[in-house]
Short mmCIF file of C-alpha atoms and ligand atoms in Angstrom, two decimals:
data_model
loop_
_atom_site.label_atom_id
_atom_site.label_comp_id
_atom_site.label_asym_id
_atom_site.label_seq_id
_atom_site.Cartn_x
_atom_site.Cartn_y
_atom_site.Cartn_z
CA MET A 20 -10.56 -21.39 -11.10
CA ILE A 21 -9.69 -19.55 -7.32
CA PRO A 22 -9.52 -15.91 -8.41
CA LEU A 23 -6.36 -13.90 -7.04
CA VAL A 24 -8.64 -11.29 -5.64
CA LYS A 25 -12.25 -10.35 -5.46
CA PRO A 26 -13.92 -7.37 -3.98
CA ILE A 27 -16.93 -7.81 -1.69
CA PHE A 28 -19.98 -6.09 -1.17
CA SER A 29 -22.37 -5.99 1.54
CA GLY A 30 -25.53 -4.41 -0.67
CA LYS A 31 -25.13 -1.57 1.84
CA GLU A 32 -23.09 -0.02 -1.15
CA LYS A 33 -26.00 -0.18 -3.41
CA GLN A 34 -28.24 1.42 -0.73
CA LEU A 35 -25.90 4.43 -0.34
CA ILE A 36 -25.25 4.95 -4.09
CA ASN A 37 -28.41 5.01 -4.50
CA GLU A 38 -29.52 7.96 -1.44
CA VAL A 39 -26.78 10.13 -3.49
CA ILE A 40 -28.18 9.62 -6.76
CA ASP A 41 -31.27 10.55 -5.41
CA SER A 42 -30.11 13.50 -3.73
CA GLY A 43 -28.57 14.87 -6.69
CA ILE A 44 -25.66 15.62 -5.12
CA VAL A 45 -23.43 13.64 -6.68
CA ALA A 46 -19.97 15.19 -7.05
CA SER A 47 -18.17 16.60 -3.65
CA GLY A 48 -20.74 16.24 -0.56
CA LYS A 49 -21.69 15.19 3.08
CA TYR A 50 -20.73 11.55 2.04
CA VAL A 51 -17.38 12.74 1.12
CA GLU A 52 -17.17 14.22 4.54
CA GLU A 53 -18.56 11.35 6.75
CA PHE A 54 -16.43 9.07 4.68
CA GLU A 55 -13.37 10.58 5.67
CA GLN A 56 -14.25 10.86 8.93
CA LYS A 57 -15.30 6.63 9.71
CA PHE A 58 -11.56 6.10 7.65
CA ALA A 59 -9.54 8.66 9.45
CA LYS A 60 -11.69 7.41 12.99
CA LEU A 61 -10.85 3.29 11.83
CA SER A 62 -7.14 4.12 11.30
CA GLN A 63 -6.77 6.39 14.49
CA ALA A 64 -5.77 9.49 12.49
CA LYS A 65 -6.71 12.57 13.60
CA PHE A 66 -7.67 14.07 9.88
CA GLY A 67 -8.38 12.52 6.59
CA THR A 68 -8.67 14.13 2.95
CA ALA A 69 -10.33 11.89 0.53
CA CYS A 70 -8.65 11.53 -3.05
CA SER A 71 -9.36 10.39 -6.61
CA SER A 72 -7.16 7.54 -6.37
CA GLY A 73 -4.28 6.20 -4.05
CA THR A 74 -1.48 8.11 -6.33
CA THR A 75 -3.15 11.43 -6.20
CA ALA A 76 -3.34 10.97 -2.17
CA LEU A 77 0.61 10.44 -2.41
CA HIS A 78 0.95 13.36 -4.36
CA ALA A 79 -1.21 15.49 -2.15
CA ALA A 80 0.79 14.06 0.79
CA LEU A 81 3.91 14.73 -0.76
CA LEU A 82 3.02 18.51 -1.95
CA ALA A 83 1.40 18.92 1.75
CA CYS A 84 4.17 17.87 3.13
CA GLY A 85 6.30 20.53 1.29
CA ILE A 86 8.18 18.53 -1.41
CA LYS A 87 9.40 20.70 -4.14
CA SER A 88 11.23 20.19 -7.76
CA GLY A 89 14.55 19.18 -7.04
CA ASP A 90 14.41 17.86 -3.67
CA LYS A 91 15.43 14.41 -2.81
CA VAL A 92 13.23 11.37 -1.86
CA ILE A 93 14.23 8.01 -0.58
CA THR A 94 11.72 5.15 -1.27
CA THR A 95 11.93 1.85 -2.14
CA PRO A 96 11.92 0.22 -5.54
CA PHE A 97 9.91 -2.93 -4.72
CA THR A 98 6.23 -1.03 -5.05
CA PHE A 99 3.76 -0.10 -7.53
CA ILE A 100 5.39 1.97 -9.68
CA ALA A 101 2.63 4.54 -8.68
CA THR A 102 4.91 5.38 -5.30
CA ALA A 103 7.99 6.29 -7.39
CA ASN A 104 5.59 8.39 -9.63
CA SER A 105 3.94 10.95 -6.84
CA VAL A 106 8.23 11.85 -6.09
CA LEU A 107 8.63 12.84 -10.05
CA TYR A 108 4.93 14.69 -10.18
CA CYS A 109 6.65 17.28 -7.72
CA GLY A 110 10.17 17.26 -9.93
CA ALA A 111 11.91 15.56 -7.11
CA LYS A 112 14.19 12.74 -7.70
CA PRO A 113 13.73 9.59 -6.03
CA LEU A 114 16.66 7.70 -4.40
CA PHE A 115 16.16 3.96 -3.73
CA ALA A 116 16.80 2.13 -1.07
CA ASP A 117 17.40 -1.70 -0.75
CA ILE A 118 14.84 -3.97 1.17
CA ASP A 119 14.81 -6.17 4.16
CA PRO A 120 14.52 -9.57 2.61
CA GLU A 121 12.66 -11.05 5.13
CA THR A 122 9.83 -8.44 5.48
CA TYR A 123 9.76 -7.19 1.78
CA ASN A 124 9.96 -3.49 3.11
CA ILE A 125 12.30 -0.87 2.86
CA SER A 126 15.33 -1.08 4.77
CA PRO A 127 16.15 1.14 7.52
CA LYS A 128 19.71 0.50 7.74
CA SER A 129 19.67 1.04 3.71
CA VAL A 130 17.65 4.15 4.51
CA GLU A 131 20.78 5.48 6.43
CA GLU A 132 23.56 4.98 4.05
CA ILE A 133 21.75 6.87 1.68
CA LEU A 134 21.52 9.51 4.58
CA GLU A 135 25.06 9.44 5.25
CA LYS A 136 25.68 10.23 1.96
CA GLU A 137 23.17 12.44 0.83
CA LYS A 138 22.84 15.48 3.45
CA ASP A 139 19.70 17.24 2.08
CA VAL A 140 17.20 14.14 1.48
CA LYS A 141 13.64 16.08 1.97
CA ALA A 142 11.59 13.08 2.84
CA VAL A 143 11.08 9.08 2.81
CA ILE A 144 7.88 7.62 1.73
CA CYS A 145 8.01 4.22 3.16
CA VAL A 146 5.83 1.42 1.85
CA HIS A 147 3.56 -1.31 4.34
CA LEU A 148 3.91 -4.06 1.63
CA TYR A 149 1.41 -6.41 0.83
CA GLY A 150 -0.38 -4.93 4.21
CA LEU A 151 2.66 -5.83 6.67
CA PRO A 152 4.16 -2.56 8.70
CA CYS A 153 7.50 -1.07 8.09
CA ASN A 154 9.74 -0.87 10.82
CA MET A 155 8.45 2.38 12.47
CA ASP A 156 10.99 2.72 15.24
CA GLU A 157 13.63 2.54 13.41
CA LEU A 158 12.10 5.02 10.56
CA LEU A 159 11.32 7.41 13.32
CA LYS A 160 14.53 7.36 14.85
CA LEU A 161 16.00 7.95 11.28
CA LYS A 162 13.80 11.17 11.17
CA GLU A 163 14.87 12.15 14.36
CA LYS A 164 18.20 12.16 13.43
CA TYR A 165 18.50 13.49 9.90
CA LYS A 166 15.21 15.26 10.00
CA PHE A 167 13.22 14.46 6.87
CA VAL A 168 9.46 14.45 6.23
CA LEU A 169 8.38 10.52 6.62
CA ILE A 170 5.50 9.45 4.45
CA GLU A 171 3.49 6.09 4.61
CA ASP A 172 2.23 4.50 1.44
CA ALA A 173 -0.77 2.56 3.05
CA CYS A 174 -2.16 1.74 -0.38
CA GLN A 175 -2.03 -2.08 0.85
CA ALA A 176 -2.55 -1.31 4.34
CA HIS A 177 -5.94 -0.41 5.27
CA LEU A 178 -5.92 -1.51 9.56
CA ALA A 179 -2.10 -2.76 9.38
CA GLU A 180 -0.73 -2.20 12.86
CA TYR A 181 2.45 -1.20 14.47
CA LYS A 182 2.97 -1.90 17.86
CA GLY A 183 -0.79 -1.90 18.34
CA ARG A 184 -1.30 1.68 16.41
CA ARG A 185 -3.00 1.58 12.94
CA VAL A 186 -0.79 2.83 10.08
CA GLY A 187 -0.74 5.78 8.30
CA ALA A 188 -0.28 8.46 10.86
CA ILE A 189 2.38 7.17 12.61
CA GLY A 190 4.59 9.32 10.31
CA ASP A 191 3.65 13.21 9.18
CA ALA A 192 0.93 11.57 6.18
CA GLY A 193 -0.20 8.83 4.90
CA ALA A 194 -1.76 7.61 1.48
CA PHE A 195 -4.12 4.87 0.96
CA SER A 196 -5.89 3.41 -2.00
CA PHE A 197 -9.61 2.39 -2.92
CA TYR A 198 -9.20 0.89 -5.90
CA ALA A 199 -10.82 -2.23 -6.74
CA THR A 200 -8.24 -4.97 -5.63
CA LYS A 201 -7.49 -3.40 -2.55
CA ASN A 202 -8.74 -4.56 0.86
CA MET A 203 -11.56 -2.08 0.49
CA THR A 204 -12.87 -0.21 -2.53
CA THR A 205 -14.64 2.88 -3.84
CA GLY A 206 -13.86 1.43 -7.46
CA GLU A 207 -11.43 4.28 -7.75
CA GLY A 208 -10.39 6.38 -4.73
CA GLY A 209 -7.74 7.29 -2.09
CA VAL A 210 -7.24 9.23 1.21
CA VAL A 211 -4.62 11.30 2.85
CA LEU A 212 -3.99 10.57 6.25
CA THR A 213 -2.65 12.90 9.53
CA ASP A 214 -2.06 13.95 12.75
CA ASN A 215 -1.02 17.52 11.65
CA ALA A 216 -3.56 20.06 11.40
CA ARG A 217 -1.28 22.32 8.82
CA ILE A 218 -0.82 19.11 6.52
CA ASP A 219 -4.80 18.35 6.48
CA ALA A 220 -5.39 22.12 5.60
CA LEU A 221 -2.68 21.94 2.55
CA ALA A 222 -3.72 18.54 1.40
CA ARG A 223 -7.07 19.68 1.22
CA LYS A 224 -6.11 22.43 -0.82
CA TYR A 225 -3.72 20.72 -3.01
CA ILE A 226 -6.66 18.55 -4.13
CA ASN A 227 -8.91 21.05 -4.93
CA HIS A 228 -7.38 23.56 -6.75
CA GLY A 229 -4.87 25.21 -4.30
CA ARG A 230 -8.53 27.03 -3.39
CA THR A 231 -8.78 29.56 -0.57
CA ALA A 232 -12.64 30.52 -0.41
CA HIS A 233 -14.71 30.73 -3.62
CA TYR A 234 -13.12 31.41 -6.57
CA GLU A 235 -10.02 32.24 -5.23
CA HIS A 236 -6.58 30.44 -5.39
CA ASP A 237 -3.53 31.21 -3.93
CA ILE A 238 -0.90 28.26 -4.85
CA LEU A 239 -1.05 25.66 -7.66
CA GLY A 240 -3.64 22.81 -6.98
CA PHE A 241 -5.28 20.14 -8.80
CA ASN A 242 -8.65 18.48 -9.29
CA PHE A 243 -8.28 15.26 -7.33
CA ARG A 244 -11.48 15.28 -5.57
CA LEU A 245 -13.49 11.93 -4.71
CA THR A 246 -16.82 12.01 -5.82
CA ASN A 247 -20.11 11.54 -3.16
CA ILE A 248 -21.07 8.36 -5.00
CA ALA A 249 -17.55 6.44 -4.52
CA ALA A 250 -17.58 8.22 -0.86
CA ALA A 251 -20.87 6.35 0.04
CA MET A 252 -19.35 3.01 -1.43
CA GLY A 253 -16.56 3.90 1.56
CA ILE A 254 -19.01 4.36 3.96
CA ALA A 255 -20.34 0.94 3.81
CA GLN A 256 -17.36 -0.81 3.14
CA CYS A 257 -16.18 1.00 6.62
CA GLU A 258 -18.70 -1.07 8.28
CA SER A 259 -17.21 -4.38 6.76
CA ILE A 260 -13.40 -3.82 7.23
CA GLU A 261 -12.42 -4.60 10.26
CA GLU A 262 -14.47 -7.93 9.87
CA ARG A 263 -12.86 -8.63 6.55
CA THR A 264 -9.57 -7.92 7.71
CA LYS A 265 -10.16 -10.40 10.12
CA GLN A 266 -10.90 -13.04 8.06
CA ARG A 267 -7.60 -12.12 5.69
CA ILE A 268 -5.43 -12.63 9.12
CA ALA A 269 -6.92 -15.98 9.66
CA ASN A 270 -6.99 -17.53 5.97
CA ALA A 271 -3.42 -16.52 5.77
CA GLN A 272 -2.62 -18.34 9.18
CA LYS A 273 -4.13 -21.46 7.40
CA LEU A 274 -2.43 -21.45 4.64
CA SER A 275 1.31 -20.81 6.51
CA ASP A 276 -0.10 -23.53 8.72
CA GLY A 277 -0.65 -25.79 5.79
CA LEU A 278 2.36 -24.82 4.03
CA LYS A 279 4.88 -24.82 6.82
CA ASP A 280 6.55 -28.08 5.80
CA ALA A 281 6.76 -27.21 2.03
CA ASP A 282 10.40 -27.09 1.50
CA PHE A 283 11.03 -24.80 -1.41
CA LEU A 284 9.15 -21.93 -0.07
CA GLU A 285 9.19 -19.37 2.79
CA THR A 286 5.77 -18.19 3.90
CA PRO A 287 5.24 -14.60 5.18
CA PHE A 288 7.39 -13.52 7.74
CA VAL A 289 5.82 -11.44 10.73
CA PRO A 290 7.60 -9.58 13.49
CA LYS A 291 6.47 -9.48 16.60
CA ASP A 292 3.50 -7.19 17.92
CA TYR A 293 2.95 -6.40 13.68
CA THR A 294 -0.60 -6.90 12.03
CA HIS A 295 -0.39 -7.94 8.83
CA VAL A 296 -3.33 -7.13 6.90
CA TYR A 297 -2.93 -9.52 3.80
CA HIS A 298 -3.61 -7.16 0.84
CA GLN A 299 -1.66 -9.94 -0.54
CA TYR A 300 -0.05 -13.64 0.73
CA THR A 301 3.02 -13.44 -0.73
CA LEU A 302 5.81 -16.67 -0.95
CA ARG A 303 8.53 -17.14 -1.79
CA ILE A 304 9.76 -19.66 -3.95
CA LYS A 305 13.19 -20.83 -3.66
CA ASP A 306 15.93 -22.04 -6.30
CA GLY A 307 14.89 -20.73 -9.34
CA LEU A 308 11.50 -22.29 -9.08
CA ARG A 309 9.32 -19.46 -9.25
CA ASP A 310 8.50 -19.40 -12.87
CA LYS A 311 7.79 -22.82 -13.06
CA PHE A 312 5.58 -23.38 -9.95
CA MET A 313 3.14 -20.06 -11.14
CA GLN A 314 2.89 -21.98 -14.08
CA TYR A 315 1.70 -25.03 -12.29
CA LEU A 316 -0.81 -22.96 -10.17
CA LYS A 317 -2.28 -21.60 -13.59
CA ASP A 318 -2.46 -25.13 -15.15
CA SER A 319 -4.21 -26.24 -11.45
CA GLY A 320 -6.84 -23.35 -11.34
CA ILE A 321 -5.05 -21.43 -8.98
CA GLY A 322 -5.14 -17.52 -9.59
CA CYS A 323 -1.71 -15.76 -8.58
CA GLY A 324 0.29 -12.63 -9.43
CA ILE A 325 3.57 -11.64 -9.15
CA HIS A 326 3.86 -8.43 -7.04
CA TYR A 327 6.02 -7.10 -8.30
CA PRO A 328 7.59 -8.86 -11.71
CA GLN A 329 10.30 -5.84 -11.80
CA VAL A 330 11.87 -3.01 -9.36
CA VAL A 331 10.82 0.47 -10.39
CA TYR A 332 14.42 1.84 -11.14
CA LYS A 333 14.56 -1.25 -14.64
CA GLN A 334 11.23 0.13 -15.40
CA PRO A 335 11.86 1.80 -18.99
CA LEU A 336 10.64 5.16 -17.77
CA TYR A 337 13.24 5.23 -14.70
CA GLN A 338 16.37 3.42 -17.06
CA SER A 339 15.60 6.40 -19.33
CA LEU A 340 16.35 8.95 -16.41
CA GLY A 341 19.83 7.24 -15.92
CA TYR A 342 19.15 4.96 -12.99
CA LYS A 343 21.35 1.95 -12.81
CA ASN A 344 20.76 -1.47 -12.74
CA GLY A 345 21.89 -3.20 -9.38
CA LEU A 346 21.51 -0.30 -7.25
CA CYS A 347 19.35 -3.24 -4.43
CA PRO A 348 20.23 -6.54 -4.92
CA GLU A 349 17.92 -7.51 -2.33
CA ALA A 350 14.69 -5.99 -3.81
CA GLU A 351 15.99 -7.11 -7.40
CA LYS A 352 16.29 -11.00 -5.98
CA ALA A 353 12.46 -10.67 -4.70
CA VAL A 354 11.44 -10.20 -7.98
CA GLU A 355 12.57 -12.84 -9.08
CA GLU A 356 11.18 -15.03 -5.78
CA VAL A 357 7.97 -13.70 -5.05
CA ILE A 358 4.03 -15.11 -6.04
CA SER A 359 0.84 -14.09 -4.52
CA ILE A 360 -1.73 -16.72 -4.08
CA PRO A 361 -5.43 -16.30 -2.75
CA VAL A 362 -6.24 -15.03 0.79
CA HIS A 363 -9.03 -12.66 -0.05
CA PRO A 364 -11.94 -13.18 2.50
CA SER A 365 -14.51 -14.79 -0.13
CA LEU A 366 -12.22 -17.77 -0.13
CA SER A 367 -14.24 -21.20 1.43
CA GLU A 368 -12.78 -23.63 3.56
CA GLU A 369 -12.91 -25.70 0.80
CA ASP A 370 -10.69 -23.33 -1.58
CA LEU A 371 -8.26 -23.01 1.09
CA ASN A 372 -7.76 -26.56 1.41
CA THR A 373 -7.22 -26.91 -1.97
CA ILE A 374 -5.05 -24.50 -2.37
CA ILE A 375 -2.81 -26.00 0.67
CA LYS A 376 -2.97 -29.62 -1.40
CA THR A 377 -1.83 -28.00 -4.65
CA ILE A 378 0.76 -26.18 -3.47
CA LYS A 379 2.02 -29.65 -1.17
CA GLY A 380 1.84 -31.41 -4.80
CA PHE A 381 4.30 -29.43 -6.58
CA LYS A 382 6.90 -31.58 -8.12
CA LYS A 383 10.24 -30.03 -8.32
C1 LIG B 9 -2.20 0.58 -5.33
C2 LIG B 9 -1.14 1.25 -4.98
C3 LIG B 9 -0.93 2.82 -5.02
C4 LIG B 9 -1.93 3.58 -6.29
O1 LIG B 9 -3.12 3.60 -5.63
P1 LIG B 9 -4.03 3.63 -6.90
O2 LIG B 9 -5.49 3.83 -6.18
O3 LIG B 9 -4.35 2.93 -7.67
O4 LIG B 9 -3.98 4.83 -7.59
C5 LIG B 9 0.31 3.01 -4.82
N1 LIG B 9 1.44 2.30 -4.03
C6 LIG B 9 0.83 1.26 -3.67
C7 LIG B 9 1.84 0.59 -3.20
C8 LIG B 9 -0.49 0.43 -4.23
O5 LIG B 9 -0.18 -0.81 -3.54
#
């Protein structure tokens, strides 16, 4: 069985975690600060605030950008549910824009259609899905024109680049996840990145009980802090992420080259000047064959997964909030056709050849 995901550790993680335990300072501490600085630097951002997860990072980013109860926030329905849930946590209302069928990312045109209808949209959360950056120029143009806060859900896009700039702080703020299956991990963990000192200070306050000074609190904050133990793991992972990302990209290239003649599928599309970091390598299987293809891969010992099997607004929670089906036709089509196959850096040359050969052997 070739697994779909596999966390990789260099050995440095254990060493640093032992240091933390020996130091006796296992909750917040200097490893957290060092990790924040290292990850922000890697991502070409000015500030980073470590959080307990990608979800709490999204929540803190929205709060720090001033999203309040009743506000409208546009996002994509083709994502992990946490993206839209973070809007609900603020008491705000998610509005769903459709995706671009080529990139699977939020369509700026669809965003603009909503902005034209709804006059008071406070924020847009774009998701760099699978590790491919969104069309940031178009989103930034809309931001100029309609004045909203732009938040990047970069939970799948560590070190992804848009026209030479790494994602996360291209908009007002960005959230990353370090969950076990992401491109780098701290077990559970996240970070808010921003170039804006005011947003950074607020995010830092929100994740720590709205604290202004020792036992002094002026806003309703949370405990979204990362531990020194998790941060130690993160520091070690920062040292290998560039190398591991290169390996993901090389693996993806090999898969795309090997699969280019298979007529029943589409390999990932990468626009010019975008760097896809392949959190997932996702195929589109045409002619209603996806589920049959998935069964074939499973029977052949190739790990695979569907990201995502349903659009967010068709989840029972969102249906109970009154969202109607048919809102975003391209996203609804994608959930029926996508399938992710292994691309992680621990794949061997032989694994990649096996994957390609197996897929080419699929009989419609
Ligand atoms: C993983 C993920 C999240 C949530 O991150 P957690 O660390 O699991 O809380 C949010 N958005 C997207 C797009 C993700 O992939």
